[in-house]
GROMACS .gro file of C-alpha atoms in nm:
model
  321
    1MET     CA    1   6.643  -0.793   6.303
    2LEU     CA    2   6.856  -0.914   6.020
    3LYS     CA    3   6.832  -0.589   5.831
    4SER     CA    4   6.910  -0.385   6.176
    5VAL     CA    5   7.216  -0.611   6.220
    6LEU     CA    6   7.278  -0.555   5.815
    7ASP     CA    7   7.216  -0.194   5.848
    8VAL     CA    8   7.490  -0.193   6.156
    9GLY     CA    9   7.727  -0.407   5.960
   10SER     CA   10   7.700  -0.168   5.661
   11CYS     CA   11   7.786   0.125   5.918
   12PHE     CA   12   8.067  -0.049   6.054
   13TYR     CA   13   8.175  -0.105   5.705
   14LYS     CA   14   8.152   0.247   5.605
   15LEU     CA   15   8.294   0.360   5.924
   16ASP     CA   16   8.615   0.106   5.860
   17SER     CA   17   8.648   0.264   5.506
   18HIS     CA   18   8.654   0.644   5.638
   19SER     CA   19   8.869   0.535   5.904
   20THR     CA   20   9.132   0.367   5.665
   21LEU     CA   21   9.106   0.693   5.456
   22LEU     CA   22   9.150   0.904   5.743
   23PHE     CA   23   9.427   0.693   5.903
   24LYS     CA   24   9.587   0.733   5.520
   25SER     CA   25   9.551   1.094   5.575
   26LEU     CA   26   9.684   1.121   5.886
   27LYS     CA   27   9.983   0.908   5.780
   28ILE     CA   28  10.061   1.136   5.520
   29VAL     CA   29   9.992   1.462   5.694
   30ASN     CA   30  10.241   1.320   5.963
   31GLN     CA   31  10.516   1.245   5.697
   32CYS     CA   32  10.489   1.589   5.552
   33ASN     CA   33  10.505   1.749   5.926
   34GLN     CA   34  10.821   1.541   5.937
   35ILE     CA   35  10.947   1.651   5.653
   36ARG     CA   36  10.905   2.019   5.682
   37LEU     CA   37  11.043   1.996   6.048
   38LEU     CA   38  11.363   1.794   5.863
   39SER     CA   39  11.359   2.067   5.651
   40SER     CA   40  11.336   2.359   5.921
   41ASN     CA   41  11.614   2.180   6.107
   42ILE     CA   42  11.822   2.201   5.813
   43ILE     CA   43  11.731   2.561   5.726
   44ASN     CA   44  11.821   2.670   6.116
   45TYR     CA   45  12.152   2.460   6.091
   46GLN     CA   46  12.272   2.633   5.789
   47LEU     CA   47  12.191   2.977   5.947
   48GLN     CA   48  12.371   2.885   6.250
   49ALA     CA   49  12.662   2.776   6.086
   50LYS     CA   50  12.650   3.110   5.847
   51GLU     CA   51  12.645   3.306   6.186
   52LYS     CA   52  12.909   3.135   6.339
   53THR     CA   53  13.127   3.185   6.002
   54GLN     CA   54  13.028   3.533   6.057
   55SER     CA   55  13.106   3.569   6.396
   56LYS     CA   56  13.462   3.431   6.342
   57ARG     CA   57  13.545   3.658   6.055
   58LYS     CA   58  13.391   3.979   6.161
   59ILE     CA   59  13.646   4.166   6.377
   60GLU     CA   60  13.574   4.482   6.536
   61PRO     CA   61  13.706   4.782   6.380
   62LEU     CA   62  14.064   4.915   6.558
   63VAL     CA   63  13.932   5.236   6.488
   64ARG     CA   64  13.615   5.185   6.689
   65SER     CA   65  13.836   5.013   6.986
   66LYS     CA   66  13.761   5.164   7.311
   67TYR     CA   67  14.121   5.196   7.415
   68GLU     CA   68  14.141   5.440   7.101
   69SER     CA   69  13.849   5.655   7.212
   70LYS     CA   70  13.921   5.980   7.350
   71ASP     CA   71  13.687   5.950   7.646
   72TYR     CA   72  13.862   5.607   7.771
   73LYS     CA   73  14.052   5.669   8.076
   74LEU     CA   74  14.297   5.352   8.197
   75PRO     CA   75  14.205   5.209   8.519
   76LYS     CA   76  14.469   5.338   8.801
   77TRP     CA   77  14.573   4.981   8.886
   78LYS     CA   78  14.670   4.912   8.520
   79GLU     CA   79  14.832   5.244   8.471
   80SER     CA   80  15.035   5.122   8.792
   81LEU     CA   81  15.100   4.781   8.665
   82GLY     CA   82  15.198   4.891   8.362
   83GLU     CA   83  15.459   5.195   8.488
   84PHE     CA   84  15.593   4.880   8.731
   85VAL     CA   85  15.666   4.653   8.434
   86ILE     CA   86  15.824   4.924   8.219
   87SER     CA   87  16.037   5.016   8.503
   88THR     CA   88  16.146   4.674   8.610
   89PHE     CA   89  16.206   4.533   8.262
   90ARG     CA   90  16.358   4.856   8.129
   91LEU     CA   91  16.164   4.868   7.828
   92ASP     CA   92  16.256   5.068   7.528
   93MET     CA   93  15.932   5.293   7.511
   94ASP     CA   94  16.070   5.460   7.187
   95LYS     CA   95  15.998   5.099   7.034
   96VAL     CA   96  15.687   5.022   7.241
   97ARG     CA   97  15.543   5.377   7.151
   98ALA     CA   98  15.545   5.319   6.778
   99GLY     CA   99  15.206   5.131   6.821
  100PRO     CA  100  15.006   5.362   6.977
  101VAL     CA  101  15.163   5.664   6.832
  102ALA     CA  102  15.197   5.551   6.436
  103GLY     CA  103  14.978   5.271   6.465
  104SER     CA  104  14.669   5.446   6.608
  105TYR     CA  105  14.712   5.812   6.614
  106TYR     CA  106  14.916   5.870   6.292
  107TYR     CA  107  14.700   5.622   6.100
  108SER     CA  108  14.402   5.746   6.235
  109ILE     CA  109  14.465   6.132   6.149
  110CYS     CA  110  14.590   6.002   5.759
  111ARG     CA  111  14.243   5.788   5.758
  112LYS     CA  112  14.016   6.081   5.790
  113GLN     CA  113  14.192   6.322   5.588
  114GLY     CA  114  13.959   6.177   5.293
  115LEU     CA  115  13.708   5.979   5.507
  116GLN     CA  116  13.343   5.976   5.372
  117VAL     CA  117  13.065   5.818   5.603
  118GLU     CA  118  12.719   5.775   5.496
  119GLY     CA  119  12.485   5.996   5.664
  120GLU     CA  120  12.765   6.237   5.799
  121GLU     CA  121  12.903   6.556   5.666
  122LEU     CA  122  13.208   6.583   5.500
  123SER     CA  123  13.516   6.715   5.704
  124PRO     CA  124  13.686   7.007   5.588
  125SER     CA  125  13.988   6.795   5.466
  126ALA     CA  126  13.735   6.578   5.293
  127LYS     CA  127  13.558   6.876   5.130
  128TYR     CA  128  13.886   7.017   4.973
  129PHE     CA  129  13.952   6.681   4.817
  130TYR     CA  130  13.641   6.566   4.696
  131GLU     CA  131  13.440   6.923   4.612
  132THR     CA  132  13.770   7.178   4.568
  133LEU     CA  133  13.986   6.921   4.378
  134ARG     CA  134  13.651   6.723   4.233
  135LEU     CA  135  13.826   6.384   4.294
  136PRO     CA  136  13.543   6.094   4.290
  137ARG     CA  137  13.397   5.961   4.592
  138THR     CA  138  13.520   5.609   4.593
  139PHE     CA  139  13.724   5.363   4.820
  140SER     CA  140  13.991   5.361   4.593
  141GLN     CA  141  14.037   5.746   4.603
  142TRP     CA  142  14.029   5.710   4.949
  143PHE     CA  143  14.315   5.501   4.958
  144GLN     CA  144  14.479   5.727   4.739
  145ILE     CA  145  14.439   6.036   4.991
  146THR     CA  146  14.541   5.830   5.290
  147VAL     CA  147  14.881   5.706   5.099
  148LEU     CA  148  14.958   6.062   5.020
  149HIS     CA  149  14.929   6.169   5.365
  150GLU     CA  150  15.129   5.862   5.485
  151TRP     CA  151  15.409   5.928   5.256
  152MET     CA  152  15.411   6.299   5.431
  153LEU     CA  153  15.509   6.088   5.762
  154PHE     CA  154  15.728   5.831   5.620
  155THR     CA  155  15.950   6.128   5.510
  156ARG     CA  156  15.990   6.247   5.878
  157MET     CA  157  16.012   5.876   6.023
  158ARG     CA  158  16.315   5.787   5.792
  159ALA     CA  159  16.463   6.077   5.917
  160MET     CA  160  16.442   5.911   6.278
  161PRO     CA  161  16.695   5.686   6.381
  162PHE     CA  162  16.667   5.372   6.177
  163LYS     CA  163  16.557   5.119   6.445
  164TYR     CA  164  16.302   5.344   6.546
  165GLY     CA  165  16.203   5.492   6.219
  166ARG     CA  166  16.169   5.199   6.042
  167ASN     CA  167  15.962   5.043   6.355
  168TYR     CA  168  15.697   5.373   6.310
  169GLN     CA  169  15.677   5.295   5.950
  170GLN     CA  170  15.597   4.931   5.936
  171LYS     CA  171  15.345   4.998   6.265
  172LEU     CA  172  15.171   5.277   6.014
  173VAL     CA  173  15.146   5.008   5.719
  174ASP     CA  174  15.056   4.704   5.930
  175ARG     CA  175  14.740   4.920   6.084
  176THR     CA  176  14.674   5.075   5.730
  177PHE     CA  177  14.612   4.722   5.585
  178SER     CA  178  14.438   4.564   5.890
  179ASP     CA  179  14.163   4.839   5.854
  180ILE     CA  180  14.152   4.810   5.460
  181GLU     CA  181  14.059   4.431   5.529
  182ILE     CA  182  13.805   4.490   5.760
  183ARG     CA  183  13.642   4.772   5.535
  184LEU     CA  184  13.629   4.541   5.274
  185PHE     CA  185  13.456   4.302   5.429
  186GLU     CA  186  13.200   4.521   5.633
  187GLU     CA  187  13.150   4.831   5.390
  188MET     CA  188  13.228   4.690   5.048
  189ASN     CA  189  13.027   4.342   5.152
  190ILE     CA  190  13.309   4.145   5.016
  191HIS     CA  191  13.246   3.791   5.168
  192SER     CA  192  13.533   3.605   4.932
  193GLY     CA  193  13.840   3.588   5.114
  194ARG     CA  194  14.033   3.526   4.769
  195ILE     CA  195  13.888   3.868   4.640
  196VAL     CA  196  13.990   4.052   4.925
  197ASP     CA  197  14.366   3.906   4.911
  198GLN     CA  198  14.344   4.060   4.558
  199TYR     CA  199  14.247   4.374   4.687
  200LEU     CA  200  14.507   4.375   4.919
  201LYS     CA  201  14.789   4.300   4.703
  202ASP     CA  202  14.661   4.580   4.473
  203PHE     CA  203  14.656   4.837   4.702
  204ASP     CA  204  14.998   4.704   4.831
  205THR     CA  205  15.138   4.760   4.462
  206GLN     CA  206  14.978   5.137   4.465
  207LEU     CA  207  15.165   5.215   4.795
  208LYS     CA  208  15.456   5.120   4.695
  209GLY     CA  209  15.440   5.305   4.319
  210ALA     CA  210  15.326   5.581   4.509
  211VAL     CA  211  15.611   5.631   4.774
  212LEU     CA  212  15.841   5.598   4.510
  213ALA     CA  213  15.681   5.871   4.283
  214TYR     CA  214  15.633   6.112   4.560
  215ASP     CA  215  15.998   6.021   4.664
  216GLU     CA  216  16.144   6.132   4.358
  217GLY     CA  217  15.897   6.459   4.366
  218PHE     CA  218  16.059   6.530   4.702
  219TYR     CA  219  16.425   6.532   4.641
  220SER     CA  220  16.361   6.671   4.272
  221ASP     CA  221  16.165   6.950   4.195
  222ASP     CA  222  15.779   7.043   4.200
  223SER     CA  223  15.703   6.959   3.865
  224THR     CA  224  15.835   6.630   3.931
  225LEU     CA  225  15.639   6.600   4.237
  226ALA     CA  226  15.313   6.760   4.057
  227THR     CA  227  15.347   6.458   3.780
  228ALA     CA  228  15.363   6.211   4.073
  229VAL     CA  229  15.035   6.369   4.212
  230TRP     CA  230  14.877   6.356   3.872
  231ARG     CA  231  14.950   5.986   3.845
  232ASN     CA  232  14.845   5.867   4.172
  233LEU     CA  233  14.599   6.124   4.328
  234PHE     CA  234  14.415   6.223   3.999
  235ALA     CA  235  14.483   5.888   3.845
  236GLY     CA  236  14.654   6.042   3.531
  237ARG     CA  237  14.331   6.189   3.424
  238LYS     CA  238  14.347   6.422   3.080
  239ASN     CA  239  14.234   6.781   3.140
  240ILE     CA  240  14.321   6.839   3.459
  241ASP     CA  241  14.351   7.229   3.600
  242ILE     CA  242  14.705   7.275   3.629
  243SER     CA  243  14.631   7.513   3.915
  244LEU     CA  244  14.487   7.213   4.155
  245LEU     CA  245  14.796   7.037   4.061
  246GLU     CA  246  14.978   7.348   4.193
  247ASP     CA  247  14.772   7.397   4.483
  248VAL     CA  248  14.835   7.032   4.586
  249VAL     CA  249  15.206   7.086   4.571
  250LYS     CA  250  15.176   7.360   4.818
  251TYR     CA  251  14.986   7.148   5.055
  252ILE     CA  252  15.247   6.901   5.046
  253ARG     CA  253  15.549   7.137   5.102
  254SER     CA  254  15.369   7.294   5.355
  255GLN     CA  255  15.328   6.975   5.560
  256LEU     CA  256  15.654   6.861   5.521
  257TYR     CA  257  15.801   7.178   5.635
  258ILE     CA  258  15.641   7.156   5.955
  259LEU     CA  259  15.733   6.786   6.000
  260SER     CA  260  16.128   6.925   5.925
  261ARG     CA  261  16.118   7.182   6.207
  262MET     CA  262  15.982   6.922   6.454
  263SER     CA  263  16.271   6.711   6.688
  264ASP     CA  264  16.252   6.356   6.693
  265ARG     CA  265  16.082   6.352   7.019
  266GLU     CA  266  15.814   6.543   6.936
  267PHE     CA  267  15.723   6.379   6.662
  268ALA     CA  268  15.757   6.042   6.829
  269LEU     CA  269  15.534   6.160   7.096
  270GLY     CA  270  15.277   6.216   6.846
  271LYS     CA  271  15.277   6.612   6.869
  272PHE     CA  272  15.198   6.654   6.491
  273ASN     CA  273  14.901   6.706   6.327
  274PHE     CA  274  14.788   6.784   5.950
  275VAL     CA  275  14.749   7.143   5.877
  276LEU     CA  276  14.421   7.218   5.683
  277PRO     CA  277  14.431   7.268   5.332
  278THR     CA  278  14.241   7.594   5.340
  279GLU     CA  279  14.511   7.736   5.594
  280THR     CA  280  14.841   7.891   5.526
  281VAL     CA  281  15.171   7.797   5.654
  282LYS     CA  282  15.390   8.087   5.754
  283ARG     CA  283  15.742   8.031   5.716
  284LEU     CA  284  15.960   8.092   6.050
  285THR     CA  285  16.240   8.343   6.052
  286PRO     CA  286  16.568   8.254   6.170
  287ASP     CA  287  16.521   8.441   6.519
  288GLU     CA  288  16.162   8.265   6.550
  289GLU     CA  289  16.280   7.921   6.449
  290LEU     CA  290  16.569   7.933   6.710
  291GLN     CA  291  16.344   8.081   6.958
  292MET     CA  292  16.120   7.759   6.899
  293LYS     CA  293  16.415   7.535   6.953
  294LYS     CA  294  16.510   7.676   7.259
  295SER     CA  295  16.132   7.672   7.427
  296VAL     CA  296  16.121   7.295   7.342
  297ILE     CA  297  16.510   7.211   7.482
  298GLU     CA  298  16.388   7.387   7.794
  299LYS     CA  299  16.070   7.214   7.823
  300TYR     CA  300  16.216   6.894   7.815
  301LYS     CA  301  16.524   6.977   8.025
  302LYS     CA  302  16.270   7.062   8.314
  303LEU     CA  303  16.076   6.770   8.282
  304GLU     CA  304  16.407   6.539   8.280
  305LYS     CA  305  16.553   6.752   8.578
  306SER     CA  306  16.207   6.732   8.799
  307GLY     CA  307  16.222   6.366   8.836
  308LEU     CA  308  15.829   6.370   8.765
  309MET     CA  309  15.840   6.199   8.432
  310LEU     CA  310  15.709   5.829   8.450
  311PRO     CA  311  15.872   5.548   8.297
  312SER     CA  312  15.640   5.540   8.015
  313GLU     CA  313  15.708   5.891   7.925
  314LYS     CA  314  16.082   5.851   7.870
  315SER     CA  315  16.236   5.890   7.566
  316ASN     CA  316  16.623   5.810   7.419
  317LEU     CA  317  16.506   6.027   7.116
  318SER     CA  318  16.654   6.381   7.039
  319TYR     CA  319  16.454   6.694   7.120
  320THR     CA  320  16.695   6.910   7.006
  321ASN     CA  321  16.747   6.810   6.647
   0.00000   0.00000   0.00000
């Protein structure tokens, strides 16, 4: 009996020892679980904070805006409301139009000249710059190609009445740098705002320098213009084929010729597009030029006399110059 009791007692003792060890183990496991849970919460919190930061910084590029899509159609009620506001407040549409025309359309045609998209074939104009001229396919090179085409538009904008031409130039420049900032974050994967600001300042300096150089060439002669092209578009590289510089100068002069033959109103309405480098521009004879001007004048005179022009379509800019 006593032995049985002792045996039972020893069993309880053994059970108690095992229980103590078990409880200690469970306690350690519980602490580990708490630590693991805490670590998981910290990681989740960091991920959420990162997502919030990225969502704040990430902006939908304007070039992918639905309002700039060719397929987008403004609802009728918005059109009617817009026309009512323009008519009621007598808005100067030549100023308002600078945003969608210069900041949207004209920037888009400059941007796509040297645009390279991963997985997509180069456009005919991009093939000319990267394959025919053998320019490097870099972000900086794309910027120089874009600047060259923007400068050509600047020359026409500066021929407009000052208050309108300056507005068109400003909208084009603003849009350029807002898009570059987005592309630096998204395409170049630069996550530092300070580094992006440095790039933007550098691009701004390049833009100003290129415009001054091209202006000098435009008002001087082809050799000066070729030098500006060599310094900016070709980055001053040695052993450049002179025939390539000559080809680019002809390309520039062709675009400027077309721009010079457009009236202020046609240009302000976004009627211009760059001719492909592979195409040849034929100079008009005096009679052909006169006939072209007459047809443009007749077209706008009929529109104004018809009374069918919407308030948003009206313009004070000349269509006879």
